[in-house]
């Protein structure tokens, strides 16, 4: 069984539990922010992509509208030409000339019709792009609204937790200094574990896993503990470390007593 040598074991145990409880509270406060920062970043990426797509749509629409205008202008002058040709046709003197002008007139009318078909094809494309533009605009507005909402939530959580975090920070600092004075090796060991273990849990209460037998396991990695260790933990006169995960183990009743007594 791995133990840590120290003096005034009970006092040290209580102090370490207090320190761990403060860190657990700090961790819980930080968890409140959840994944809000990631969510905001995600929405911002989506907004950027939509903005880009909307710019692209605008430039396509400008191009199509200019093409349509060009076709209208072309048809206007073709129609003037058509009228001129019609007048000329009335005044022709021979068959050959009549045939020539009539052919030109037919070609002019065909071009006007083709232009009209092109205009309506382009117009349909414009309408479909405008529809997409308005859908994307709505989505962008919705995303902007969500970003504002999430940012407000985050600011509110920050406002509520900021003072608590500062208070916890101060208590952690004072207690850390005290433990360091009492036993610097013990403190360093605790800190190393805290920095390397998930959730910063350097110390855990044992957890009762079977009510009938009353067997206990490490509260961090759930490795079943030998009965001898379980008994020794209850004596509270040595500091034990879980052989599997390296967390400092304490009797769960002592842990609860200390945690409940803390302001
Ligand atoms: Zn463990």
Coordinates of C-alpha atoms and ligand atoms in Angstrom, one line a residue:
X1 CA 0.0 0.0 0.0
X2 CA 1.3 3.4 -1.0
X3 CA 1.4 5.9 1.8
X4 CA 2.8 9.4 2.2
X5 CA 4.8 10.2 5.3
X6 CA 3.8 13.4 7.1
X7 CA 3.3 14.7 10.6
X8 CA -0.1 15.6 12.2
X9 CA -1.8 13.4 9.6
X10 CA -5.3 14.3 10.6
X11 CA -4.7 18.0 10.2
X12 CA -3.0 17.5 6.9
X13 CA -5.8 15.3 5.7
X14 CA -8.4 17.9 6.6
X15 CA -6.5 20.7 4.9
X16 CA -6.0 18.7 1.7
X17 CA -9.7 17.9 1.7
X18 CA -10.5 21.6 2.1
X19 CA -8.1 22.5 -0.7
X20 CA -9.7 19.8 -3.0
X21 CA -13.2 21.0 -2.1
X22 CA -12.2 24.6 -3.1
X23 CA -10.8 23.3 -6.4
X24 CA -13.9 21.2 -7.0
X25 CA -16.1 24.4 -6.5
X26 CA -13.8 26.3 -8.9
X27 CA -14.1 23.5 -11.5
X28 CA -18.0 23.5 -11.1
X29 CA -18.0 27.3 -11.7
X30 CA -15.9 27.0 -14.8
X31 CA -18.2 24.1 -16.1
X32 CA -21.1 26.5 -16.0
X33 CA -19.8 28.3 -19.1
X34 CA -20.1 24.9 -20.7
X35 CA -19.4 24.9 -24.4
X36 CA -20.8 28.4 -24.9
X37 CA -17.5 29.8 -26.2
X38 CA -17.2 27.0 -28.8
X39 CA -20.9 27.5 -29.8
X40 CA -20.3 31.2 -30.4
X41 CA -17.2 30.5 -32.4
X42 CA -19.1 27.9 -34.5
X43 CA -21.9 30.4 -35.3
X44 CA -19.4 33.1 -36.2
X45 CA -17.8 30.7 -38.7
X46 CA -21.3 30.0 -40.2
X47 CA -22.0 33.8 -40.4
X48 CA -18.7 34.4 -42.2
X49 CA -19.5 31.6 -44.7
X50 CA -23.0 33.1 -45.3
X51 CA -21.7 36.6 -45.8
X52 CA -19.3 35.3 -48.4
X53 CA -22.0 33.4 -50.2
X54 CA -24.3 36.5 -50.1
X55 CA -21.6 38.6 -51.7
X56 CA -21.1 36.0 -54.4
X57 CA -24.9 36.0 -55.1
X58 CA -25.0 39.8 -55.3
X59 CA -22.3 39.9 -57.9
X60 CA -24.0 37.1 -59.9
X61 CA -27.3 39.1 -59.8
X62 CA -25.6 42.3 -60.9
X63 CA -24.1 40.4 -63.9
X64 CA -27.4 38.8 -64.9
X65 CA -29.3 42.1 -64.6
X66 CA -26.7 43.8 -66.8
X67 CA -27.1 41.0 -69.4
X68 CA -30.9 41.5 -69.4
X69 CA -30.5 45.2 -69.9
X70 CA -28.2 44.7 -72.8
X71 CA -30.7 42.3 -74.4
X72 CA -33.5 44.9 -74.0
X73 CA -31.4 47.6 -75.5
X74 CA -30.6 45.3 -78.4
X75 CA -34.3 44.5 -79.0
X76 CA -35.2 48.2 -78.9
X77 CA -32.9 48.9 -81.8
X78 CA -33.9 45.7 -83.6
X79 CA -37.6 46.8 -83.4
X80 CA -36.7 50.2 -84.8
X81 CA -34.9 48.4 -87.6
X82 CA -37.9 46.2 -88.1
X83 CA -40.2 49.2 -88.6
X84 CA -37.7 50.7 -91.1
X85 CA -37.6 47.4 -93.0
X86 CA -41.4 47.2 -93.1
X87 CA -41.6 50.7 -94.6
X88 CA -38.9 49.9 -97.1
X89 CA -40.7 46.7 -98.1
X90 CA -43.8 48.8 -99.1
X91 CA -41.7 50.8 -101.5
X92 CA -39.7 48.1 -103.2
X93 CA -39.7 48.0 -106.9
X94 CA -38.6 44.5 -107.9
X95 CA -38.9 40.9 -106.7
X96 CA -35.3 40.5 -105.9
X97 CA -35.1 43.5 -103.6
X98 CA -38.4 42.4 -102.0
X99 CA -37.0 39.0 -101.3
X100 CA -33.8 40.5 -99.8
X101 CA -35.6 42.8 -97.4
X102 CA -38.1 40.2 -96.5
X103 CA -35.3 37.8 -95.5
X104 CA -33.7 40.5 -93.4
X105 CA -37.0 41.3 -91.8
X106 CA -37.5 37.6 -90.9
X107 CA -34.0 37.3 -89.5
X108 CA -34.6 40.5 -87.4
X109 CA -37.8 39.1 -86.0
X110 CA -36.1 35.8 -85.2
X111 CA -33.3 37.6 -83.3
X112 CA -35.9 39.6 -81.4
X113 CA -37.7 36.4 -80.4
X114 CA -34.4 34.7 -79.4
X115 CA -33.5 37.7 -77.3
X116 CA -36.9 37.5 -75.6
X117 CA -36.4 33.9 -74.8
X118 CA -32.9 34.7 -73.4
X119 CA -34.4 37.5 -71.3
X120 CA -37.0 35.2 -69.8
X121 CA -34.4 32.5 -69.2
X122 CA -32.2 35.0 -67.4
X123 CA -35.1 36.4 -65.5
X124 CA -36.0 33.0 -64.2
X125 CA -32.4 32.6 -63.0
X126 CA -32.6 36.0 -61.3
X127 CA -35.7 35.0 -59.5
X128 CA -34.2 31.8 -58.2
X129 CA -31.0 33.6 -57.1
X130 CA -33.1 36.3 -55.3
X131 CA -35.0 33.5 -53.5
X132 CA -31.8 32.0 -52.4
X133 CA -30.5 35.4 -51.4
X134 CA -33.5 36.0 -49.2
X135 CA -33.3 32.6 -47.6
X136 CA -29.6 33.1 -46.8
X137 CA -30.3 36.6 -45.5
X138 CA -32.9 35.1 -43.1
X139 CA -30.5 32.4 -42.0
X140 CA -27.8 35.0 -41.4
X141 CA -30.1 37.2 -39.3
X142 CA -31.1 34.1 -37.3
X143 CA -27.4 33.2 -36.7
X144 CA -26.6 36.8 -35.7
X145 CA -29.5 36.7 -33.2
X146 CA -28.2 33.4 -31.8
X147 CA -24.6 34.8 -31.4
X148 CA -26.0 37.8 -29.5
X149 CA -28.1 35.5 -27.3
X150 CA -25.1 33.2 -26.5
X151 CA -22.8 36.2 -25.9
X152 CA -25.3 37.6 -23.4
X153 CA -25.6 34.3 -21.6
X154 CA -21.8 34.0 -21.4
X155 CA -21.6 37.6 -20.1
X156 CA -24.2 36.9 -17.5
X157 CA -22.5 33.7 -16.3
X158 CA -19.2 35.7 -16.2
X159 CA -20.9 38.4 -14.2
X160 CA -22.4 35.9 -11.7
X161 CA -19.3 33.8 -11.3
X162 CA -16.6 36.4 -11.5
X163 CA -16.7 37.4 -7.8
X164 CA -17.1 33.8 -6.6
X165 CA -14.1 32.8 -8.7
X166 CA -12.0 35.6 -7.2
X167 CA -13.0 34.6 -3.7
X168 CA -12.2 31.0 -4.3
X169 CA -8.9 32.0 -5.8
X170 CA -8.0 33.9 -2.6
X171 CA -9.0 31.0 -0.3
X172 CA -7.0 28.5 -2.4
X173 CA -4.0 30.8 -2.3
X174 CA -4.1 31.2 1.5
X175 CA -4.7 27.5 2.2
X176 CA -2.0 26.4 -0.3
X177 CA 0.5 28.7 1.5
X178 CA -0.4 27.1 4.8
X179 CA -0.1 23.5 3.6
X180 CA 3.2 24.4 2.0
X181 CA 4.6 25.7 5.3
X182 CA 3.5 22.6 7.1
X183 CA 4.8 20.1 4.6
X184 CA 6.2 21.3 1.3
X185 CA 6.6 17.8 -0.1
X186 CA 3.0 16.9 0.5
X187 CA 1.9 20.1 -1.1
X188 CA 4.0 19.5 -4.2
X189 CA 2.7 16.0 -4.5
X190 CA -0.9 17.2 -4.3
X191 CA -0.3 19.9 -6.9
X192 CA 1.4 17.5 -9.4
X193 CA -1.6 15.2 -9.1
X194 CA -4.0 18.1 -9.4
X195 CA -2.4 19.4 -12.6
X196 CA -2.2 16.0 -14.3
X197 CA -5.5 14.3 -13.4
X198 CA -8.8 14.8 -15.1
X199 CA -11.0 17.4 -13.4
X200 CA -8.1 18.4 -11.2
X201 CA -9.0 15.7 -8.7
X202 CA -5.8 15.0 -6.7
X203 CA -7.8 13.8 -3.8
X204 CA -11.0 11.7 -3.8
X205 CA -13.2 10.2 -1.1
X206 CA -13.5 6.4 -1.5
X207 CA -16.9 5.3 -2.8
X208 CA -19.0 2.5 -1.4
X209 CA -19.8 0.1 -4.2
X210 CA -21.6 -2.8 -2.6
X211 CA -24.1 -2.0 0.2
X212 CA -24.3 -5.5 1.6
X213 CA -20.6 -6.0 1.9
X214 CA -19.7 -2.4 2.4
X215 CA -16.7 -2.7 0.1
X216 CA -15.1 0.6 -1.2
X217 CA -13.4 1.6 -4.3
X218 CA -11.2 4.6 -5.3
X219 CA -13.5 7.5 -6.1
X220 CA -11.4 8.5 -9.0
X221 CA -10.7 5.2 -11.0
X222 CA -13.2 2.9 -9.2
X223 CA -10.5 0.3 -8.5
X224 CA -11.7 -1.9 -5.6
X225 CA -9.6 -1.4 -2.5
X226 CA -8.4 -4.2 -0.2
X227 CA -10.3 -4.6 3.0
X228 CA -7.1 -3.9 5.0
X229 CA -6.7 -0.5 3.2
X230 CA -10.3 0.3 3.8
X231 CA -9.9 -0.3 7.5
X232 CA -6.7 1.7 7.6
X233 CA -8.3 4.6 5.8
X234 CA -11.0 4.8 8.5
X235 CA -8.2 5.2 11.1
X236 CA -7.2 8.4 9.4
X237 CA -3.6 8.3 10.7
X238 CA -1.9 7.7 7.3
X239 CA -2.2 9.3 3.9
X240 CA -2.9 6.7 1.2
X241 CA -2.6 6.9 -2.5
X242 CA -4.5 4.8 -5.0
X243 CA -2.1 2.4 -6.6
X244 CA -3.9 2.5 -9.9
X245 CA -4.5 6.2 -10.5
X246 CA -2.3 8.0 -8.0
X247 CA -5.0 10.0 -6.3
X248 CA -4.9 10.6 -2.6
X249 CA -7.6 8.5 -1.0
X250 CA -9.7 9.6 2.0
X251 CA -12.5 8.1 4.1
X252 CA -15.7 9.3 2.6
X253 CA -17.3 10.3 5.9
X254 CA -14.3 12.5 6.8
X255 CA -14.5 14.0 3.3
X256 CA -18.2 14.8 3.7
X257 CA -17.7 16.1 7.3
X258 CA -15.1 18.6 6.1
X259 CA -16.9 19.6 2.9
X260 CA -20.2 20.3 4.8
X261 CA -18.4 22.3 7.5
X262 CA -16.8 24.7 4.9
X263 CA -18.5 28.0 4.2
Ligands
LIG1 ZN1 -7.7 5.3 -8.2

